[in-house]
Amino acid sequence: MKMWAAVLGAVLIGTVLPVAANAVEPPAKPAAQGKAPLPGASKNVELRKALPETEGAISINFMDYHHRDVMFVSGKFGLRTYDVSNPDEPVLLDHLTKQELALPGDDVAQRFWENEDVSVDPERKLVFLARERTAFGRQGGAERPTGVYIVSAADPANLQLQSFAPMGTGHITTCVNDCRYLWTTGYDGTPSTDPDTYRRSGKVFVTDIRDPRNPRTLPTYVDLNRDQGETHMTHDVQVDAAGIAWVAGTGGTRGYYTRGWHWDPLKNRFREATAIDPVPYAGGGVSKATMPTAFSHNSFRPVGRTLSDGPRPTRENPAGSLLLHTEEAFGSPTCKDQGRFVISSLTGSEQAQSWRATPDKRFELRTVGVWTPDDQEGTLPGKDTFCSAHYFDVQKRIVAYSWYEQGTRFLDISNPAKPIQVAYWRPEGSTSFAPYWHKGRVFLADLSRGVEVLSLTHDAYQAQSTGTNVTLRTTPGDAVARPAGQVRNRLPLVPDPDYGTACPMLEGRECEPGSLSCC
C-alpha cells in the first residue's frame, strides 16, 4: 500500500480445514508481569480458525465487493483486511500499519489506539479509524492530537489513507445518514476542575464527510447534558434499522432522528431532523439498581429488518419498544453488582422525558431483563478477574456477547425477561472485546489472542429451542488444547489514565517504564 505524504502535511497545517474446539492452537507469546494463566472453558462452540497475527484486535467490520467478502480488523497494529469469502479460511489482503498512521511527534514503537468500534461506508468503500488521546503513547500535559482517519478501501488489497479530520475527541466514530456525516464520541479533555473525569466532557462531534478528502468538523455538538440534565461523557453511537442514532454514555442511551420531518417535543413543532440538528426520539437512563454506574457502553434496538434478531414482540413489549444495552464497569469480578447486560423498555420515553430530566427529577427507563455471568457455570471466581459486559451482536435471537476475561457468552433472548445461556467460549488467556455474526460464523476480536472464527454447534440451537441453560465444563484446556509446556498467560490490564477502568489497557507493553499510558 502507499500512503499519500500530503495527507499528514495537511494535518500539520489545519489453508487448513476448519478445526474443532480441541485442536492445537499456535504457541502463545510470553506473558508479561507474571500474571497466572486462567483455565479455559467452553460448551457448544467450535473454533474454525485462529488468526494469531491479529493479537491486539479491537474491532471488526465487513464490506461486500461482489466478487469477494472482506473483513476489516482494527487493532493496536493499525488496520488489516482479509478476504473472508470462505469464512473459515481468511486470507490477508493488506495492512495499513501503525507507522503509516503516525503523526509528527508520535512514537511509532507504541500502539495505535483505540478505534473501539470501526465504521465503514459500504457505498463509497471507506473505513474510518478514530484516534484516541493516548495513541502512540502520548502523555498528559503534552500535545495529544485526536480525530478520525479516513481510509479508501476501493481496493481492499491496497488501502490508501485519504485524510485526517482533527477534532476534540477520537474514541469512537460512527456513520450517520449513509456516511455523509460522522458522529464521534469519547472524552474530549475539556479543561475543568471537576474531579469526575466524565463530567469534563459530554458532547458528540459532528463531521461533514460528503467530500472525504476534505472532512469538516462543525462548530456544533449533539447530545449535551445527557445524565439527568447534567454534562457527562458520550461513548458510542449505533444506528438502528429504522435510521435512529442511539448515543450511549454516562446517563444511559438516547435516540435521535437524523433525517426527515418529525415532531420535536422540546420545541413543540414539526421540523426537519439533520445530522447537525437531530430531533429527540426516545431513551434515557436506567435505575441505579439495574445499572449502578449509569455508564451505558453500547446498544441495539431490534426493529425493521433486525426485529427477528431481537426478543419476540409481545403485547407488553411490542415491536421496536426494546433497547438492549451494556453497562461497562469493573467493580465485580463476576459482574454480580455491575457491568451487566440490560434490556430496557422505551415505552413512555417518546416525549423527550430524558432531555427534560434533572438530578432532582430523574427519568428512568423500565427494566425488562438483566443477565450477568455471576452464578453461571464457567464463570471464573477471583478478586482480580476483569468482568464487564462489552460489545455484543445479535442474530436470530442469540446474542454473542463479550465479557473480557469471563469470555464470550451466547444468550437466547427470545424471552427478554429471562435471557438464558446456550453456549460459551472462554479459551485460556482470553480478553474478549467484541464478537460479530457474519455468514453463520462469529468473528471474535480478542485483545490477547487475536481474531478467532467460531461457530455454534447443533447443541447450542437445541438448547435455544428447548429453553435449556447450558452447563459448562471448567477444567483447564477444555476450550483449546495446547502443546505441553505452552501456557497462555493473562494480559496485565490496568486502568486508562483518562478513562479509568472504563477503558482497560495493557501495563508494561510498548510503554515507558512505570507509565500506564501504553495505548
Short mmCIF file of C-alpha atoms in Angstrom, two decimals:
data_model
loop_
_atom_site.label_atom_id
_atom_site.label_comp_id
_atom_site.label_asym_id
_atom_site.label_seq_id
_atom_site.Cartn_x
_atom_site.Cartn_y
_atom_site.Cartn_z
CA MET A 1 0.00 0.00 0.00
CA LYS A 2 1.04 3.61 -0.41
CA MET A 3 0.16 6.48 1.88
CA TRP A 4 -0.20 9.98 0.50
CA ALA A 5 2.53 12.07 2.07
CA ALA A 6 0.42 15.17 1.52
CA VAL A 7 -2.18 13.92 3.98
CA LEU A 8 -0.03 14.27 7.07
CA GLY A 9 1.46 17.50 5.83
CA ALA A 10 -2.06 18.90 5.55
CA VAL A 11 -2.78 17.78 9.11
CA LEU A 12 0.09 19.87 10.38
CA ILE A 13 -1.46 22.80 8.69
CA GLY A 14 -5.08 22.62 9.64
CA THR A 15 -5.08 -23.33 4.00
CA VAL A 16 -6.18 -25.88 6.58
CA LEU A 17 -9.56 -27.46 7.18
CA PRO A 18 -11.83 -25.99 9.86
CA VAL A 19 -10.61 -27.12 13.26
CA ALA A 20 -12.72 -28.32 16.14
CA ALA A 21 -12.57 -26.93 19.64
CA ASN A 22 -9.94 -29.42 20.77
CA ALA A 23 -7.43 -28.51 18.08
CA VAL A 24 -3.91 -27.39 18.93
CA GLU A 25 -3.56 -23.63 18.99
CA PRO A 26 -0.47 -21.69 17.85
CA PRO A 27 2.14 -21.11 20.56
CA ALA A 28 1.40 -18.08 22.69
CA LYS A 29 3.72 -15.17 23.21
CA PRO A 30 5.42 -14.94 26.59
CA ALA A 31 3.31 -13.42 29.33
CA ALA A 32 4.07 -10.07 30.95
CA GLN A 33 4.14 -9.01 34.58
CA GLY A 34 3.80 -12.57 35.94
CA LYS A 35 0.03 -12.90 35.52
CA ALA A 36 -1.03 -16.50 36.11
CA PRO A 37 -2.96 -18.26 33.32
CA LEU A 38 -6.71 -18.64 33.63
CA PRO A 39 -8.19 -22.08 32.90
CA GLY A 40 -10.25 -22.39 29.75
CA ALA A 41 -13.85 -23.50 29.41
CA SER A 42 -16.30 -23.92 26.53
CA LYS A 43 -19.55 -25.57 25.51
CA ASN A 44 -21.45 -25.80 22.22
CA VAL A 45 -18.81 -23.75 20.34
CA GLU A 46 -16.28 -24.82 17.69
CA LEU A 47 -13.13 -22.93 16.76
CA ARG A 48 -13.00 -22.78 12.97
CA LYS A 49 -9.90 -20.63 12.54
CA ALA A 50 -7.48 -18.55 14.61
CA LEU A 51 -5.51 -15.54 13.35
CA PRO A 52 -2.79 -15.07 15.99
CA GLU A 53 -1.09 -12.39 13.88
CA THR A 54 -4.01 -10.13 14.83
CA GLU A 55 -3.16 -10.11 18.54
CA GLY A 56 -4.32 -6.72 19.79
CA ALA A 57 -7.52 -6.85 17.71
CA ILE A 58 -10.17 -4.45 18.98
CA SER A 59 -12.98 -4.22 16.43
CA ILE A 60 -14.18 -5.73 13.14
CA ASN A 61 -16.43 -4.78 10.24
CA PHE A 62 -17.24 -6.19 6.81
CA MET A 63 -17.89 -4.98 3.25
CA ASP A 64 -19.19 -6.83 0.19
CA TYR A 65 -17.22 -6.41 -3.05
CA HIS A 66 -19.45 -8.71 -5.14
CA HIS A 67 -16.55 -10.94 -6.13
CA ARG A 68 -15.22 -11.11 -2.58
CA ASP A 69 -16.30 -10.63 1.02
CA VAL A 70 -13.83 -8.53 3.03
CA MET A 71 -13.22 -8.26 6.77
CA PHE A 72 -11.62 -5.15 8.27
CA VAL A 73 -9.77 -5.69 11.56
CA SER A 74 -8.77 -2.64 13.59
CA GLY A 75 -6.29 -3.01 16.43
CA LYS A 76 -3.13 -1.76 18.06
CA PHE A 77 -1.33 -2.73 14.83
CA GLY A 78 -3.43 -0.43 12.61
CA LEU A 79 -5.87 -1.86 10.05
CA ARG A 80 -5.79 -5.27 8.36
CA THR A 81 -8.02 -6.55 5.56
CA TYR A 82 -8.90 -10.20 4.92
CA ASP A 83 -10.80 -11.96 2.17
CA VAL A 84 -13.42 -13.99 4.06
CA SER A 85 -15.33 -15.28 1.05
CA ASN A 86 -14.63 -18.61 2.73
CA PRO A 87 -15.27 -17.53 6.33
CA ASP A 88 -13.26 -20.45 7.71
CA GLU A 89 -10.17 -19.51 5.70
CA PRO A 90 -9.49 -15.75 5.93
CA VAL A 91 -6.78 -14.60 3.50
CA LEU A 92 -4.74 -11.48 4.33
CA LEU A 93 -5.08 -8.76 1.70
CA ASP A 94 -3.35 -5.68 3.13
CA HIS A 95 -2.10 -4.00 6.30
CA LEU A 96 -2.23 -0.27 6.93
CA THR A 97 0.40 -0.17 9.64
CA LYS A 98 0.55 1.99 12.73
CA GLN A 99 3.70 3.54 11.28
CA GLU A 100 1.66 4.77 8.32
CA LEU A 101 -0.93 6.23 10.69
CA ALA A 102 1.63 8.09 12.80
CA LEU A 103 1.51 11.87 13.03
CA PRO A 104 4.56 14.05 13.66
CA GLY A 105 5.67 13.60 17.25
CA ASP A 106 4.26 10.07 17.58
CA ASP A 107 6.33 7.22 18.99
CA VAL A 108 5.81 4.56 16.34
CA ALA A 109 7.13 1.88 18.71
CA GLN A 110 3.91 2.27 20.67
CA ARG A 111 0.44 1.28 19.62
CA PHE A 112 -2.31 2.80 17.56
CA TRP A 113 -5.36 3.32 19.80
CA GLU A 114 -8.27 2.84 20.03
CA ASN A 115 -10.99 2.91 17.36
CA GLU A 116 -13.12 0.72 19.55
CA ASP A 117 -15.94 0.24 17.02
CA VAL A 118 -14.65 0.51 13.43
CA SER A 119 -17.11 2.04 10.94
CA VAL A 120 -17.25 1.57 7.16
CA ASP A 121 -19.04 3.16 4.22
CA PRO A 122 -20.12 0.22 2.02
CA GLU A 123 -21.17 2.52 -0.85
CA ARG A 124 -18.00 4.60 -1.20
CA LYS A 125 -15.79 1.86 0.24
CA LEU A 126 -14.32 3.97 3.05
CA VAL A 127 -13.08 2.98 6.50
CA PHE A 128 -12.98 5.33 9.50
CA LEU A 129 -10.42 4.99 12.29
CA ALA A 130 -10.79 7.07 15.45
CA ARG A 131 -7.56 8.20 17.08
CA GLU A 132 -7.60 8.37 20.88
CA ARG A 133 -5.75 10.85 23.13
CA THR A 134 -3.30 8.18 24.28
CA ALA A 135 -2.48 6.87 20.79
CA PHE A 136 1.23 6.22 20.22
CA GLY A 137 1.96 6.71 23.92
CA ARG A 138 1.01 10.38 24.06
CA GLN A 139 1.16 11.57 27.66
CA GLY A 140 -0.97 14.03 29.58
CA GLY A 141 0.40 17.56 29.64
CA ALA A 142 1.73 17.25 26.08
CA GLU A 143 0.08 17.75 22.71
CA ARG A 144 -2.26 14.81 22.12
CA PRO A 145 -3.92 15.04 18.69
CA THR A 146 -7.30 13.33 18.32
CA GLY A 147 -9.60 12.83 15.37
CA VAL A 148 -10.54 10.42 12.59
CA TYR A 149 -8.50 8.91 9.75
CA ILE A 150 -10.44 8.35 6.51
CA VAL A 151 -9.11 5.38 4.54
CA SER A 152 -10.04 4.43 0.99
CA ALA A 153 -10.68 0.71 0.62
CA ALA A 154 -11.79 0.88 -3.02
CA ASP A 155 -9.19 -1.85 -3.46
CA PRO A 156 -9.08 -3.70 -0.12
CA ALA A 157 -5.71 -5.13 -1.14
CA ASN A 158 -4.30 -1.62 -1.49
CA LEU A 159 -5.52 0.61 1.33
CA GLN A 160 -4.99 4.35 0.87
CA LEU A 161 -5.06 6.97 3.59
CA GLN A 162 -7.14 9.84 2.21
CA SER A 163 -7.33 12.36 5.03
CA PHE A 164 -7.29 13.01 8.76
CA ALA A 165 -10.05 15.03 10.44
CA PRO A 166 -8.71 16.59 13.66
CA MET A 167 -11.26 17.20 16.39
CA GLY A 168 -11.54 17.36 20.14
CA THR A 169 -12.13 13.65 20.66
CA GLY A 170 -11.36 10.35 18.99
CA HIS A 171 -12.58 7.35 20.96
CA ILE A 172 -15.21 6.02 18.53
CA THR A 173 -16.62 7.37 15.28
CA THR A 174 -19.88 6.26 13.65
CA CYS A 175 -21.52 6.87 10.26
CA VAL A 176 -24.89 8.60 10.17
CA ASN A 177 -27.06 9.48 7.17
CA ASP A 178 -25.42 6.98 4.82
CA CYS A 179 -21.94 8.01 5.92
CA ARG A 180 -22.31 11.58 4.79
CA TYR A 181 -21.60 12.59 8.37
CA LEU A 182 -19.65 11.14 11.29
CA TRP A 183 -20.65 11.33 14.93
CA THR A 184 -17.54 10.97 17.09
CA THR A 185 -17.70 10.30 20.82
CA GLY A 186 -15.50 9.99 23.88
CA TYR A 187 -13.71 12.04 26.48
CA ASP A 188 -12.74 15.33 24.85
CA GLY A 189 -10.44 16.71 27.53
CA THR A 190 -12.42 19.88 28.17
CA PRO A 191 -10.48 21.81 30.84
CA SER A 192 -12.25 21.52 34.17
CA THR A 193 -11.55 21.28 37.88
CA ASP A 194 -14.34 18.74 38.32
CA PRO A 195 -12.89 15.59 39.94
CA ASP A 196 -15.24 13.41 37.86
CA THR A 197 -13.41 12.66 34.59
CA TYR A 198 -16.63 12.01 32.72
CA ARG A 199 -18.09 15.42 33.58
CA ARG A 200 -15.16 17.10 31.82
CA SER A 201 -16.77 16.18 28.52
CA GLY A 202 -20.19 15.37 27.24
CA LYS A 203 -20.81 16.01 23.57
CA VAL A 204 -20.86 14.33 20.17
CA PHE A 205 -18.67 15.93 17.49
CA VAL A 206 -20.25 16.16 14.02
CA THR A 207 -18.06 15.93 10.90
CA ASP A 208 -19.22 16.55 7.34
CA ILE A 209 -17.59 13.91 5.10
CA ARG A 210 -19.57 14.44 1.91
CA ASP A 211 -16.13 15.18 0.47
CA PRO A 212 -13.99 12.58 2.27
CA ARG A 213 -10.74 14.18 1.10
CA ASN A 214 -11.74 17.38 2.84
CA PRO A 215 -13.61 16.47 6.04
CA ARG A 216 -15.04 19.38 8.02
CA THR A 217 -15.78 19.14 11.73
CA LEU A 218 -18.58 21.53 12.56
CA PRO A 219 -18.76 24.00 15.46
CA THR A 220 -21.90 22.35 16.83
CA TYR A 221 -22.46 19.40 19.16
CA VAL A 222 -25.08 16.73 19.80
CA ASP A 223 -26.37 15.00 22.96
CA LEU A 224 -25.50 17.61 25.57
CA ASN A 225 -26.46 17.31 29.26
CA ARG A 226 -27.21 13.63 28.86
CA ASP A 227 -27.12 12.46 32.50
CA GLN A 228 -30.36 13.66 34.15
CA GLY A 229 -29.73 17.11 32.75
CA GLU A 230 -26.03 17.24 33.63
CA THR A 231 -22.92 17.04 31.44
CA HIS A 232 -21.44 13.57 31.13
CA MET A 233 -19.40 11.59 28.63
CA THR A 234 -20.73 10.10 25.42
CA HIS A 235 -19.25 6.75 24.41
CA ASP A 236 -20.64 5.15 21.26
CA VAL A 237 -23.33 5.51 18.61
CA GLN A 238 -25.33 2.72 16.95
CA VAL A 239 -27.78 3.40 14.12
CA ASP A 240 -30.75 1.02 14.07
CA ALA A 241 -32.59 -0.38 11.03
CA ALA A 242 -35.10 2.49 11.21
CA GLY A 243 -32.30 5.07 11.00
CA ILE A 244 -32.45 6.17 14.65
CA ALA A 245 -28.99 7.08 16.01
CA TRP A 246 -28.58 5.82 19.59
CA VAL A 247 -25.93 7.56 21.71
CA ALA A 248 -24.70 5.58 24.71
CA GLY A 249 -22.73 7.01 27.59
CA THR A 250 -22.95 8.05 31.20
CA GLY A 251 -26.63 8.58 31.94
CA GLY A 252 -27.98 5.87 29.63
CA THR A 253 -28.81 5.64 25.93
CA ARG A 254 -30.79 8.19 23.88
CA GLY A 255 -32.02 8.00 20.30
CA TYR A 256 -32.27 10.73 17.65
CA TYR A 257 -33.91 11.22 14.27
CA THR A 258 -31.21 12.50 11.91
CA ARG A 259 -33.29 12.95 8.75
CA GLY A 260 -36.89 13.60 7.71
CA TRP A 261 -39.65 15.71 9.28
CA HIS A 262 -40.68 14.85 12.84
CA TRP A 263 -42.43 16.30 15.84
CA ASP A 264 -39.86 17.85 18.18
CA PRO A 265 -41.28 17.53 21.71
CA LEU A 266 -38.75 20.04 23.06
CA LYS A 267 -39.59 22.76 20.54
CA ASN A 268 -43.28 21.80 20.25
CA ARG A 269 -43.30 21.85 16.47
CA PHE A 270 -42.63 19.74 13.41
CA ARG A 271 -39.21 20.32 11.94
CA GLU A 272 -36.62 18.69 9.75
CA ALA A 273 -34.08 16.49 11.51
CA THR A 274 -30.48 16.59 10.30
CA ALA A 275 -27.19 15.07 11.40
CA ILE A 276 -26.21 18.53 12.64
CA ASP A 277 -29.51 19.30 14.38
CA PRO A 278 -31.27 16.00 15.20
CA VAL A 279 -34.71 15.57 16.77
CA PRO A 280 -35.01 13.63 20.07
CA TYR A 281 -36.76 10.27 19.65
CA ALA A 282 -36.70 8.25 22.89
CA GLY A 283 -34.45 6.66 25.52
CA GLY A 284 -32.80 7.63 28.77
CA GLY A 285 -31.10 6.28 31.85
CA VAL A 286 -31.98 3.26 33.94
CA SER A 287 -32.28 2.73 37.67
CA LYS A 288 -29.21 2.53 39.87
CA ALA A 289 -30.39 -0.90 40.98
CA THR A 290 -30.08 -2.07 37.37
CA MET A 291 -27.06 -0.07 36.18
CA PRO A 292 -25.28 1.26 39.29
CA THR A 293 -22.61 3.23 37.42
CA ALA A 294 -25.11 4.73 34.92
CA PHE A 295 -22.49 4.10 32.20
CA SER A 296 -24.12 2.69 29.07
CA HIS A 297 -21.38 1.49 26.72
CA ASN A 298 -23.24 0.50 23.52
CA SER A 299 -26.72 -0.53 22.43
CA PHE A 300 -29.00 -2.24 19.92
CA ARG A 301 -32.69 -1.69 19.17
CA PRO A 302 -34.33 -4.57 17.26
CA VAL A 303 -36.62 -3.01 14.65
CA GLY A 304 -37.47 -3.40 10.97
CA ARG A 305 -35.23 -5.90 9.21
CA THR A 306 -33.49 -6.73 12.53
CA LEU A 307 -36.70 -7.29 14.53
CA SER A 308 -36.41 -11.08 14.21
CA ASP A 309 -32.93 -10.93 15.72
CA GLY A 310 -34.24 -9.47 18.99
CA PRO A 311 -36.71 -10.76 21.59
CA ARG A 312 -40.13 -11.95 20.46
CA PRO A 313 -42.57 -9.00 20.47
CA THR A 314 -45.45 -9.25 22.92
CA ARG A 315 -48.37 -7.07 23.98
CA GLU A 316 -46.30 -5.83 26.91
CA ASN A 317 -43.18 -5.29 24.77
CA PRO A 318 -44.34 -4.55 21.21
CA ALA A 319 -42.08 -4.42 18.16
CA GLY A 320 -39.47 -1.67 18.35
CA SER A 321 -40.04 -0.95 22.04
CA LEU A 322 -36.99 -2.70 23.49
CA LEU A 323 -33.43 -1.43 23.85
CA LEU A 324 -30.52 -3.77 24.56
CA HIS A 325 -27.54 -2.08 26.16
CA THR A 326 -24.34 -2.69 28.07
CA GLU A 327 -23.10 -1.38 31.37
CA GLU A 328 -19.31 -1.35 31.22
CA ALA A 329 -17.90 -1.39 34.75
CA PHE A 330 -15.32 -3.47 36.56
CA GLY A 331 -16.41 -3.31 40.19
CA SER A 332 -17.20 -7.02 40.33
CA PRO A 333 -15.03 -9.92 39.03
CA THR A 334 -18.20 -11.86 38.15
CA CYS A 335 -20.36 -8.83 37.21
CA LYS A 336 -22.70 -9.56 40.11
CA ASP A 337 -23.03 -5.94 41.17
CA GLN A 338 -22.19 -4.04 37.97
CA GLY A 339 -21.05 -4.45 34.36
CA ARG A 340 -24.21 -6.21 33.18
CA PHE A 341 -26.36 -6.78 30.11
CA VAL A 342 -29.62 -4.85 30.39
CA ILE A 343 -32.83 -4.94 28.33
CA SER A 344 -34.98 -1.81 28.77
CA SER A 345 -38.39 -0.69 27.56
CA LEU A 346 -38.57 2.56 25.58
CA THR A 347 -42.28 2.90 26.25
CA GLY A 348 -43.03 6.17 27.97
CA SER A 349 -39.81 7.87 26.85
CA GLU A 350 -41.03 9.20 23.47
CA GLN A 351 -41.81 12.76 24.63
CA ALA A 352 -38.18 13.70 25.40
CA GLN A 353 -38.59 12.94 29.10
CA SER A 354 -34.86 12.21 29.36
CA TRP A 355 -33.99 15.57 27.81
CA ARG A 356 -36.12 17.32 30.45
CA ALA A 357 -34.78 15.35 33.42
CA THR A 358 -32.80 16.93 36.26
CA PRO A 359 -30.87 15.44 39.21
CA ASP A 360 -33.91 16.20 41.37
CA LYS A 361 -36.46 14.99 38.82
CA ARG A 362 -34.93 11.90 37.29
CA PHE A 363 -36.28 9.92 34.36
CA GLU A 364 -35.53 6.21 34.03
CA LEU A 365 -36.50 3.50 31.57
CA ARG A 366 -38.35 0.43 32.80
CA THR A 367 -36.05 -2.58 33.16
CA VAL A 368 -37.30 -5.70 31.35
CA GLY A 369 -34.40 -8.09 31.86
CA VAL A 370 -30.84 -8.34 33.20
CA TRP A 371 -28.18 -11.01 32.69
CA THR A 372 -24.70 -11.41 34.17
CA PRO A 373 -22.14 -14.22 34.24
CA ASP A 374 -22.46 -14.30 38.04
CA ASP A 375 -23.59 -17.71 39.34
CA GLN A 376 -23.25 -19.19 35.86
CA GLU A 377 -21.26 -22.32 35.17
CA GLY A 378 -17.95 -21.44 33.55
CA THR A 379 -17.53 -18.16 35.42
CA LEU A 380 -14.14 -17.62 36.98
CA PRO A 381 -14.01 -16.67 40.64
CA GLY A 382 -11.25 -14.39 41.89
CA LYS A 383 -10.84 -10.85 43.07
CA ASP A 384 -8.69 -9.70 40.16
CA THR A 385 -10.67 -11.11 37.21
CA PHE A 386 -11.89 -8.49 34.74
CA CYS A 387 -15.60 -8.90 34.14
CA SER A 388 -17.78 -6.39 32.33
CA ALA A 389 -20.35 -6.51 29.59
CA HIS A 390 -18.75 -5.09 26.47
CA TYR A 391 -19.73 -5.29 22.79
CA PHE A 392 -22.38 -7.70 21.56
CA ASP A 393 -24.04 -8.68 18.29
CA VAL A 394 -27.43 -10.31 17.72
CA GLN A 395 -28.67 -12.85 15.19
CA LYS A 396 -31.85 -14.93 15.28
CA ARG A 397 -32.47 -14.09 18.94
CA ILE A 398 -28.99 -15.23 20.03
CA VAL A 399 -26.71 -12.56 21.48
CA ALA A 400 -22.97 -13.13 21.08
CA TYR A 401 -21.54 -11.17 23.98
CA SER A 402 -18.02 -10.28 25.14
CA TRP A 403 -17.26 -10.19 28.86
CA TYR A 404 -13.48 -9.59 28.90
CA GLU A 405 -11.79 -12.33 30.98
CA GLN A 406 -15.15 -14.03 31.56
CA GLY A 407 -15.22 -14.89 27.87
CA THR A 408 -17.81 -14.77 25.10
CA ARG A 409 -21.33 -15.81 26.05
CA PHE A 410 -24.14 -16.82 23.73
CA LEU A 411 -27.55 -15.91 25.13
CA ASP A 412 -31.02 -16.74 23.89
CA ILE A 413 -33.11 -13.59 24.35
CA SER A 414 -36.41 -14.88 22.96
CA ASN A 415 -37.91 -14.02 26.34
CA PRO A 416 -36.37 -10.62 27.19
CA ALA A 417 -37.24 -11.01 30.86
CA LYS A 418 -35.26 -14.24 31.10
CA PRO A 419 -32.16 -14.49 28.89
CA ILE A 420 -30.53 -17.91 29.06
CA GLN A 421 -27.03 -19.07 28.17
CA VAL A 422 -26.88 -21.62 25.33
CA ALA A 423 -23.14 -21.65 24.60
CA TYR A 424 -19.88 -20.29 25.91
CA TRP A 425 -16.29 -19.63 24.79
CA ARG A 426 -13.55 -18.72 27.22
CA PRO A 427 -10.24 -20.12 25.99
CA GLU A 428 -7.13 -19.89 28.08
CA GLY A 429 -5.79 -16.36 28.50
CA SER A 430 -8.56 -14.66 26.53
CA THR A 431 -9.58 -10.99 26.73
CA SER A 432 -12.80 -10.90 24.74
CA PHE A 433 -13.56 -7.46 23.27
CA ALA A 434 -16.18 -7.81 20.54
CA PRO A 435 -17.95 -10.64 18.62
CA TYR A 436 -19.61 -10.20 15.20
CA TRP A 437 -22.09 -12.51 13.47
CA HIS A 438 -21.23 -12.95 9.79
CA LYS A 439 -22.18 -15.71 7.35
CA GLY A 440 -23.27 -18.03 10.13
CA ARG A 441 -19.98 -17.60 11.98
CA VAL A 442 -18.91 -15.40 14.87
CA PHE A 443 -15.75 -13.40 14.25
CA LEU A 444 -14.34 -12.58 17.68
CA ALA A 445 -11.89 -9.73 18.35
CA ASP A 446 -9.82 -10.86 21.32
CA LEU A 447 -7.21 -8.40 22.57
CA SER A 448 -4.80 -11.12 23.71
CA ARG A 449 -5.49 -13.94 21.24
CA GLY A 450 -6.36 -12.04 18.07
CA VAL A 451 -9.31 -12.80 15.79
CA GLU A 452 -10.96 -16.20 16.17
CA VAL A 453 -13.66 -17.59 13.89
CA LEU A 454 -16.28 -19.54 15.82
CA SER A 455 -19.43 -21.49 15.06
CA LEU A 456 -22.17 -22.75 17.32
CA THR A 457 -22.90 -26.46 17.39
CA HIS A 458 -26.27 -28.12 16.91
CA ASP A 459 -26.49 -28.47 20.68
CA ALA A 460 -26.46 -24.69 21.10
CA TYR A 461 -29.52 -24.30 18.88
CA GLN A 462 -31.15 -27.26 20.58
CA ALA A 463 -30.61 -25.53 23.92
CA GLN A 464 -32.27 -22.43 22.46
CA SER A 465 -35.29 -24.34 21.17
CA THR A 466 -35.81 -26.12 24.48
CA GLY A 467 -35.00 -23.15 26.71
CA THR A 468 -32.18 -25.07 28.38
CA ASN A 469 -29.47 -23.17 30.24
CA VAL A 470 -26.21 -24.95 29.41
CA THR A 471 -23.88 -26.49 31.97
CA LEU A 472 -20.25 -25.86 31.12
CA ARG A 473 -17.02 -27.72 31.64
CA THR A 474 -14.45 -25.77 33.63
CA THR A 475 -11.37 -27.96 33.52
CA PRO A 476 -8.19 -26.30 32.19
CA GLY A 477 -7.65 -26.65 28.48
CA ASP A 478 -11.18 -27.68 27.51
CA ALA A 479 -11.65 -24.79 25.13
CA VAL A 480 -8.45 -25.10 23.10
CA ALA A 481 -5.85 -27.76 23.80
CA ARG A 482 -2.25 -26.59 23.89
CA PRO A 483 1.13 -28.30 23.49
CA ALA A 484 2.81 -29.41 26.68
CA GLY A 485 4.72 -26.58 28.29
CA GLN A 486 2.96 -23.86 26.32
CA VAL A 487 0.97 -21.72 28.74
CA ARG A 488 -1.04 -18.74 27.52
CA ASN A 489 -0.86 -16.25 30.33
CA ARG A 490 -3.19 -13.38 31.10
CA LEU A 491 -2.75 -9.83 29.89
CA PRO A 492 -1.80 -7.39 32.67
CA LEU A 493 -4.70 -4.96 32.40
CA VAL A 494 -4.64 -1.61 34.18
CA PRO A 495 -6.88 1.48 34.13
CA ASP A 496 -6.55 4.04 31.35
CA PRO A 497 -5.11 7.35 32.66
CA ASP A 498 -8.08 9.29 31.26
CA TYR A 499 -10.99 6.84 31.29
CA GLY A 500 -10.02 4.72 34.30
CA THR A 501 -11.33 1.15 34.31
CA ALA A 502 -13.90 2.06 31.66
CA CYS A 503 -11.07 1.58 29.15
CA PRO A 504 -8.59 -1.01 30.45
CA MET A 505 -5.22 -1.17 28.72
CA LEU A 506 -2.06 -3.21 28.93
CA GLU A 507 0.59 -2.48 31.53
CA GLY A 508 4.24 -2.67 30.62
CA ARG A 509 3.90 -3.36 26.90
CA GLU A 510 5.08 -0.74 24.44
CA CYS A 511 5.14 1.77 27.30
CA GLU A 512 7.62 3.96 29.03
CA PRO A 513 8.80 2.35 32.29
CA GLY A 514 6.25 2.94 35.03
CA SER A 515 3.71 4.51 32.68
CA LEU A 516 0.13 3.37 32.46
CA SER A 517 -0.41 5.18 29.18
CA CYS A 518 0.51 2.36 26.84
CA CYS A 519 -2.28 2.92 24.34
#
